[in-house]
Short mmCIF file of C-alpha atoms in Angstrom, two decimals:
data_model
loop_
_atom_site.label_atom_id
_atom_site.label_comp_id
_atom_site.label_asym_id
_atom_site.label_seq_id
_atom_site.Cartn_x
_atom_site.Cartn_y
_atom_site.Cartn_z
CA UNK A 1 0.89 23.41 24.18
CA UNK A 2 -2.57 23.11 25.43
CA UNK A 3 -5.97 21.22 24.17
CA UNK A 4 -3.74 20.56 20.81
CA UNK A 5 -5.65 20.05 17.35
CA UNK A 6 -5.90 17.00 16.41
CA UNK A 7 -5.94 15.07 12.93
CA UNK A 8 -6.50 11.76 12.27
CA UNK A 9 -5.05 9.67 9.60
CA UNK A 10 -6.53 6.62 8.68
CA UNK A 11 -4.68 4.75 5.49
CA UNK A 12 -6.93 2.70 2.98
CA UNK A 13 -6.73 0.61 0.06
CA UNK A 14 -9.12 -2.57 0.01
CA UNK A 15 -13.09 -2.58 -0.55
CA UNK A 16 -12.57 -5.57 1.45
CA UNK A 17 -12.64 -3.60 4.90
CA UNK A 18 -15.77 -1.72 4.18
CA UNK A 19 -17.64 -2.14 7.13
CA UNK A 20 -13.77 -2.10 9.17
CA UNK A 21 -13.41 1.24 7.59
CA UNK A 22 -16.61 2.91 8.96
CA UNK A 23 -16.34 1.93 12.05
CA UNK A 24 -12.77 3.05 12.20
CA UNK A 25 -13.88 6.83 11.39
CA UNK A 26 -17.22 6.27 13.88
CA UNK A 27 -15.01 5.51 16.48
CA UNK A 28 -13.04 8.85 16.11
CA UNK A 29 -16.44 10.91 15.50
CA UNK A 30 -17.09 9.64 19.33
CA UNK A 31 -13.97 10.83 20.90
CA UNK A 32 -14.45 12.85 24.31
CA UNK A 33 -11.61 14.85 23.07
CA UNK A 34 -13.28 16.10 19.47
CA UNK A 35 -10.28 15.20 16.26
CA UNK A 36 -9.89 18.74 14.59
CA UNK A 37 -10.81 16.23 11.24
CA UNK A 38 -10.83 12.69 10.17
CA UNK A 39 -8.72 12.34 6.55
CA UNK A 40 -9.27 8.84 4.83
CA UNK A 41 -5.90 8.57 2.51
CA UNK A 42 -7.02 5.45 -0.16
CA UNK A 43 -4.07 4.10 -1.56
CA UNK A 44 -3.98 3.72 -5.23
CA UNK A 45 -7.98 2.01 -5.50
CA UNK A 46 -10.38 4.89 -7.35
CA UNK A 47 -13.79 2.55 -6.55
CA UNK A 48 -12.88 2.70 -2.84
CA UNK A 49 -12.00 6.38 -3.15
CA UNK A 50 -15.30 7.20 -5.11
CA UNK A 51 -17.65 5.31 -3.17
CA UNK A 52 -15.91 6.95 0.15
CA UNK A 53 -16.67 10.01 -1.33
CA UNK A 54 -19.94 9.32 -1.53
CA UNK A 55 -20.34 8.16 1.90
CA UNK A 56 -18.84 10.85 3.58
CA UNK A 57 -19.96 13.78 1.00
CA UNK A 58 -22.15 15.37 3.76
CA UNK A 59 -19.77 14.37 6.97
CA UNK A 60 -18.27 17.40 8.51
CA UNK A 61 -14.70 16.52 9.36
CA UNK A 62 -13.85 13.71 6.98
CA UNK A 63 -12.02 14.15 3.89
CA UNK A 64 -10.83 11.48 1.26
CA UNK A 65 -7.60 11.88 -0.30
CA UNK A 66 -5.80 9.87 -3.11
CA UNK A 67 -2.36 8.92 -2.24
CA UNK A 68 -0.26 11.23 -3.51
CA UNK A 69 2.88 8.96 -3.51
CA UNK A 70 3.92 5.80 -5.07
CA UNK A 71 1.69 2.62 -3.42
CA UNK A 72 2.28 1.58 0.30
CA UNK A 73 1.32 2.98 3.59
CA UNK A 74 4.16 4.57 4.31
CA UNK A 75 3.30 6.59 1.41
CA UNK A 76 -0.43 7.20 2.41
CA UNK A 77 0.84 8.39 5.41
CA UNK A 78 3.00 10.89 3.96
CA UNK A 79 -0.19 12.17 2.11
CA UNK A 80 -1.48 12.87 5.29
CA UNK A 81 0.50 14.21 6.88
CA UNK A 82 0.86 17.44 3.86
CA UNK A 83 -2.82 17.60 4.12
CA UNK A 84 -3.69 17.67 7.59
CA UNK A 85 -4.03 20.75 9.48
CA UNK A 86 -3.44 19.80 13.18
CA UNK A 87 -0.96 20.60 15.44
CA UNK A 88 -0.60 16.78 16.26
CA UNK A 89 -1.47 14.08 13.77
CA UNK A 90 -2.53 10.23 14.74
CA UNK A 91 -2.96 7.62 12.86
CA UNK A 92 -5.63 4.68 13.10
CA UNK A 93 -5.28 1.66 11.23
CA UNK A 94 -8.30 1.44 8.84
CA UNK A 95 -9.14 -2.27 10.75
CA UNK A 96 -9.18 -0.58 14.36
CA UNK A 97 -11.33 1.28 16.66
CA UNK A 98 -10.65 3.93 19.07
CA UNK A 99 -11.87 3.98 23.02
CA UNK A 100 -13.48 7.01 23.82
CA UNK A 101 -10.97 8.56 25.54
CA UNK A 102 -7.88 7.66 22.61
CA UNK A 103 -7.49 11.00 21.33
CA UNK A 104 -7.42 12.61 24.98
CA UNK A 105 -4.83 10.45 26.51
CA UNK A 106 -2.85 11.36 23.40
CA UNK A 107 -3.45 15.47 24.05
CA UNK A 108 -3.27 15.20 27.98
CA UNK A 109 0.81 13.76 26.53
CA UNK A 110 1.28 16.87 24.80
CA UNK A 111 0.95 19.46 27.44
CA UNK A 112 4.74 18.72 27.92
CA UNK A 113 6.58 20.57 25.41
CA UNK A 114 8.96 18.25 25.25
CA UNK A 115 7.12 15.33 23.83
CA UNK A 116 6.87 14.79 20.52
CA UNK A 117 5.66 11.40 19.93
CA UNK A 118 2.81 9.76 21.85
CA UNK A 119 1.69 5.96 20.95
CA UNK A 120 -0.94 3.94 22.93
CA UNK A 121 -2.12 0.18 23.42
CA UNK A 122 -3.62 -1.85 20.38
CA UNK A 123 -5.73 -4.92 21.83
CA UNK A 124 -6.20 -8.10 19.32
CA UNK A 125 -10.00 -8.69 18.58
CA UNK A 126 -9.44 -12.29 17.30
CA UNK A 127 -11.82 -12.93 14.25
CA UNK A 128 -12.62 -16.93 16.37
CA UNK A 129 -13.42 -15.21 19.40
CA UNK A 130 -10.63 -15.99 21.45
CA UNK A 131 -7.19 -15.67 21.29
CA UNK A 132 -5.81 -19.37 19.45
CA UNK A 133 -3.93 -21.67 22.76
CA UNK A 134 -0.91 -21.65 21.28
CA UNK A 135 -0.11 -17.91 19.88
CA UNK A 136 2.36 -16.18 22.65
CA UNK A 137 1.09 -13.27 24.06
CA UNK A 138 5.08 -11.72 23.32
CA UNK A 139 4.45 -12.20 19.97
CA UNK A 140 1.70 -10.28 19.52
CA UNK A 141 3.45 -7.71 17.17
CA UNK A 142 2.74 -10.24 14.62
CA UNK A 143 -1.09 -8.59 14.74
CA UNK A 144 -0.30 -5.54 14.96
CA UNK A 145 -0.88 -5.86 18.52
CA UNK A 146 1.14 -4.28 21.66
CA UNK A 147 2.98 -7.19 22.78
CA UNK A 148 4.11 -8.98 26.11
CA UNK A 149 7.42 -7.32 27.65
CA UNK A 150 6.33 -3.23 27.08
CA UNK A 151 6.36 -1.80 30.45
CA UNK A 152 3.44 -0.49 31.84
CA UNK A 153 1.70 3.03 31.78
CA UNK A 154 3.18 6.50 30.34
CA UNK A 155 6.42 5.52 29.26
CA UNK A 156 9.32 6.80 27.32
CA UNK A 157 10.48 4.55 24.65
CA UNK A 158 12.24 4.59 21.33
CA UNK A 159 9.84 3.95 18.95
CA UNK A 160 5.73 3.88 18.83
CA UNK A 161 3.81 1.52 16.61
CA UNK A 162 2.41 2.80 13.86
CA UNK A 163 -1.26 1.97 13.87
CA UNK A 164 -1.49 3.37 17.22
CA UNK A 165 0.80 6.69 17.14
CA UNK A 166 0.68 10.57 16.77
CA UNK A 167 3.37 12.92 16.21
CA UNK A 168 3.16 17.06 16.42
CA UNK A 169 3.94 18.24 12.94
CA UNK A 170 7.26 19.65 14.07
CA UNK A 171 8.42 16.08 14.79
CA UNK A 172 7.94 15.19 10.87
CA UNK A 173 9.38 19.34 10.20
CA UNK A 174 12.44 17.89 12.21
CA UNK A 175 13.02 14.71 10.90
CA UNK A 176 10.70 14.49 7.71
CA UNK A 177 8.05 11.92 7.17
CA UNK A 178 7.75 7.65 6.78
CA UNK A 179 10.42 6.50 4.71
CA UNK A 180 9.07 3.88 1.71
CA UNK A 181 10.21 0.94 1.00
CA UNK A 182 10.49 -0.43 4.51
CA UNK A 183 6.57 -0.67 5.38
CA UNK A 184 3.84 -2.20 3.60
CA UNK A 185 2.37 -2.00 0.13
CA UNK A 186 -0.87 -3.89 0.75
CA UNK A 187 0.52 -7.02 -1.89
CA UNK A 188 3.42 -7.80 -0.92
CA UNK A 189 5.29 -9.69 1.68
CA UNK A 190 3.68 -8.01 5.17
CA UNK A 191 6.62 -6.03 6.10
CA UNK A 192 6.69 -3.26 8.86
CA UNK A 193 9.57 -1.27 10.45
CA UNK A 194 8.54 2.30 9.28
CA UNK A 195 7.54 4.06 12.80
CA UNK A 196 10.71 2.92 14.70
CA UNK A 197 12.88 3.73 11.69
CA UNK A 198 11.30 7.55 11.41
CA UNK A 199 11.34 7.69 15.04
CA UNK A 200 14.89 6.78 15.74
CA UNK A 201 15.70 9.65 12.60
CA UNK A 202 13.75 12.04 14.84
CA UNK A 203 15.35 11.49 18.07
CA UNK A 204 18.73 11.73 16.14
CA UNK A 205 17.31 15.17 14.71
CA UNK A 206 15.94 16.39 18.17
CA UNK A 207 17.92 14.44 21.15
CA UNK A 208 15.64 16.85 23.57
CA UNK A 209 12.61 15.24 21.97
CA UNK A 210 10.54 12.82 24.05
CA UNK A 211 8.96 9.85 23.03
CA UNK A 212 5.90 8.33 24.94
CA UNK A 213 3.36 5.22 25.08
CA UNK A 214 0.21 5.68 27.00
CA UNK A 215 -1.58 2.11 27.75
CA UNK A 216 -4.36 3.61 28.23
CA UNK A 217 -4.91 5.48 24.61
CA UNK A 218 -6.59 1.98 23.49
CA UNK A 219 -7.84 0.90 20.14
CA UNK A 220 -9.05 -2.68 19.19
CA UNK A 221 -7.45 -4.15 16.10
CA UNK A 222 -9.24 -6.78 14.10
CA UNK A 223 -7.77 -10.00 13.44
CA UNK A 224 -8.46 -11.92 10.78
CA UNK A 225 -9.28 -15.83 10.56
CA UNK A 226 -6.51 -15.72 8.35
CA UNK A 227 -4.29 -14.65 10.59
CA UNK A 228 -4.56 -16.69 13.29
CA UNK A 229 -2.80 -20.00 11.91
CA UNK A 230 1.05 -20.77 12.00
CA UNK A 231 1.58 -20.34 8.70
CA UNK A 232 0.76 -16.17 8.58
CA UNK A 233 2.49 -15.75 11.65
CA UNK A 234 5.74 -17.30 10.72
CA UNK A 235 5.29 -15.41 7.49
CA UNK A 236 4.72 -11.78 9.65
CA UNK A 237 8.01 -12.89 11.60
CA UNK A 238 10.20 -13.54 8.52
CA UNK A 239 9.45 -10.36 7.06
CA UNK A 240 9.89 -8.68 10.22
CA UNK A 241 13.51 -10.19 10.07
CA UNK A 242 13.80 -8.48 6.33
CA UNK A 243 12.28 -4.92 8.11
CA UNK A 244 15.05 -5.00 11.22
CA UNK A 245 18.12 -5.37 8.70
CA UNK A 246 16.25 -2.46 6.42
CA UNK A 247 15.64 -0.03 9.15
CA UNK A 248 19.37 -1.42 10.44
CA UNK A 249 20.94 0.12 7.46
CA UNK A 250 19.08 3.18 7.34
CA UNK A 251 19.79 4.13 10.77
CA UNK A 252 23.01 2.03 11.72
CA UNK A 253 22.65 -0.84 13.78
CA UNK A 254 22.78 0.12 17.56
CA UNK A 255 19.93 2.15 17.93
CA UNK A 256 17.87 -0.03 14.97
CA UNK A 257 18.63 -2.97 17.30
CA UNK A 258 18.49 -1.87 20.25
CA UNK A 259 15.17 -2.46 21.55
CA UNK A 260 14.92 -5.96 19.89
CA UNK A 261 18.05 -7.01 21.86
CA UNK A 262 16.54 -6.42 25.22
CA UNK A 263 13.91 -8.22 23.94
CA UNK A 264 15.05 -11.13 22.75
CA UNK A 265 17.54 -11.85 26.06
CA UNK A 266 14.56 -10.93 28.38
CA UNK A 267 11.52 -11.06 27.15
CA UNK A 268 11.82 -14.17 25.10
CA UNK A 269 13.53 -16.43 27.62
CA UNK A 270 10.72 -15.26 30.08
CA UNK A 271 8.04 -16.23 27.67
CA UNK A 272 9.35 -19.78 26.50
CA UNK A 273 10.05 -20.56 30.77
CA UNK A 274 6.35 -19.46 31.15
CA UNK A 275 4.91 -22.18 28.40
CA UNK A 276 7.10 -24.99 29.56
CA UNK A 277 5.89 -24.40 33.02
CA UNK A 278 2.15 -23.94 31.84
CA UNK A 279 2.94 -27.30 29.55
CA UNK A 280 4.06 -29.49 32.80
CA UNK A 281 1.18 -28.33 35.30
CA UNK A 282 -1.15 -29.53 32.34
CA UNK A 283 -2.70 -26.15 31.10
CA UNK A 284 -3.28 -26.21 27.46
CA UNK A 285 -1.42 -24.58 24.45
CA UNK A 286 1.44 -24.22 26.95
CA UNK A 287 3.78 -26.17 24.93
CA UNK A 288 2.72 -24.75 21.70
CA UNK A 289 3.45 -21.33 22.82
CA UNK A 290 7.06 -21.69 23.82
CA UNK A 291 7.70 -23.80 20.42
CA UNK A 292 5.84 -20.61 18.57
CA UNK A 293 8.51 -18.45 20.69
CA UNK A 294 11.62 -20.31 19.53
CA UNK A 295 10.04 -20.59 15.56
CA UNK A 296 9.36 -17.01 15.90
CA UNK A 297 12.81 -15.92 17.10
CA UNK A 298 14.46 -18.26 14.55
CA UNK A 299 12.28 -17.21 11.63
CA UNK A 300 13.18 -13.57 12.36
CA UNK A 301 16.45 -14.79 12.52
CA UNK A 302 16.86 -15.98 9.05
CA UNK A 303 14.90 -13.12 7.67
CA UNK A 304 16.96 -10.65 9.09
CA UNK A 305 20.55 -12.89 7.65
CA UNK A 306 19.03 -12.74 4.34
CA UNK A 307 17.89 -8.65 4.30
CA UNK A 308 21.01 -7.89 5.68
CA UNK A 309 22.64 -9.99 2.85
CA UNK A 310 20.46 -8.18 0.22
CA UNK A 311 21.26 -4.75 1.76
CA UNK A 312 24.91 -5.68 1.27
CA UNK A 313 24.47 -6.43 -2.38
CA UNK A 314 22.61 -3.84 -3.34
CA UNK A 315 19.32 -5.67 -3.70
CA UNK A 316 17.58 -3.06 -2.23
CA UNK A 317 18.62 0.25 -4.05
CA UNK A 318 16.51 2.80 -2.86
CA UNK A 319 14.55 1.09 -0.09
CA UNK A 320 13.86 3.83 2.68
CA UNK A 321 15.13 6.79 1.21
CA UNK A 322 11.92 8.97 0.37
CA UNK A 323 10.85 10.06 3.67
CA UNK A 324 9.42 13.59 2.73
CA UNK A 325 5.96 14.03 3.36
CA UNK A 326 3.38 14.14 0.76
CA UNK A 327 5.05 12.51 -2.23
CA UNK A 328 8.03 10.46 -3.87
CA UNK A 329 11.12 12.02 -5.10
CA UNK A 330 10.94 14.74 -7.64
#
């Protein structure tokens, strides 16, 4: 397929990232490669909805949809998906803006017919100005962030990250859409998990498919303040923990774990060497970060003893199973 259509998907649901909103859609107006349309999905909030509405009532390209679906993103992206009209969809987190060229790496992916999935490089914009001494570059998935440890380049993988992804429709005709209850809901517990578990269902539904990441398809995703201190990020890694053991039942725990294995033996080790080393030649946060590295992997840890636990009782009826998009269960 050449010079594919493209629609964008950006998922919103706070007033609160006004400004982070606009720029997210200016950012895709300016693409070399021209979106085929920009739809904003608002998640269960009619005041953003309306006054989004208003803003974009004379913008060619943009359209604002409700969520059709119960509240969450996984959800929002579901409503986007039914809507859009593109050949290939990609979604932009709502706090994120696109290089110039984001939206061309993507199509330059999909003149292989095999490929069905093509994610890119998110960069942390920290809200301080700089990136806090003692937060490990190998944890950056805590941001939302490409992480330490992802190889380099165009690269098959098994999963993309969400906020930084596209799929050709067939890929969601193959394996249907996100599946709720795994990803976020915007007020609860900051859970995540939804793009590996829909892409491991897809390459189980089309085992000729290919999967890529482009590092250079960049976007820049806003941190905030907030954020940056100990206390969010061994939050993000906890629920993380609850994610793995949801996307671990839904799609058995080899390939659900498989990636995070060679993590944890590789990367990890790698990472907490690197601080102690930086710690004894006197270079500063050193220390920090390989303590944040074993916190981190124990947090996880515990989270992922107690989802799995949960899953085994039954605590999570349901979670995952809607992963049609555009809607809940009839």
């Amino acid at each position: 397929m050449s010079d594919p259509g493209i629609s964008v998907v950006i998922c919103a649901y706070t007033e609160d990232r006004w400004e982070d909103i606009l720029a997210a859609v200016s950012s895709v107006r300016a693409q070399s490669y021209p979106a085929l349309e920009t739809l904003l999905v608002v998640d269960h909030n009619p005041a953003l909805r309306e006054r989004l509405e208003r803003a974009y009532r004379t913008a060619g390209g943009v359209r604002v949809l409700p969520n059709s679906g119960p509240r969450g993103l996984s959800s929002g992206r579901n409503t986007g998906i039914a809507a859009a009209r593109g050949e290939v969809i990609a979604f932009l987190d709502d706090d994120a803006v696109a290089e110039r060229d984001w939206l061309r790496r993507f199509a330059e992916a999909y003149a292989d017919p095999r490929v069905l999935a093509v994610g890119g490089r998110t960069e942390p914009v920290w809200a301080s100005g700089r990136r806090p001494a003692w937060f490990p570059e190998e944890f950056d998935w805590v941001v939302g962030c490409t992480y330490r440890g992802l190889p380099p380049g165009r690269v098959r993988v098994r999963n993309v990250l969400g906020g930084n992804a596209s799929f050709r429709r067939t890929a969601f005709e193959a394996a249907g859409g996100f599946a709720t209850g795994i990803g976020r809901d915007g007020g609860r517990r900051p859970l995540g998990g939804e793009e590996t578990e829909l892409c491991i269902r897809l390459a189980r539904a089309r085992p000729d498919g290919v999967l890529l990441v482009d590092d250079r398809a960049v976007i820049h995703h806003r941190v905030p303040r907030a954020r940056e201190n100990f206390a969010y990020f061994r939050t993000r890694a906890y629920a993380e923990g609850l994610s793995k053991a949801l996307v671990a039942r839904s799609v058995g725990a080899d390939k659900g774990l498989e990636s995070e294995r060679r993590y944890a033996t590789r990367v990890l080790p790698a990472g907490v060497a690197r601080g102690l080393r930086d710690a004894l030649l006197g270079r500063p946060g050193g220390a920090g970060r390989a303590g944040a590295i074993v916190a981190g992997v124990l947090t996880a840890a515990g989270g992922f003893a107690v989802g799995s636990l949960r899953a085994r009782r039954g605590s999570y009826a349901d979670a995952g199973t809607d992963a049609r998009p555009g809607g809940p269960r009839e």
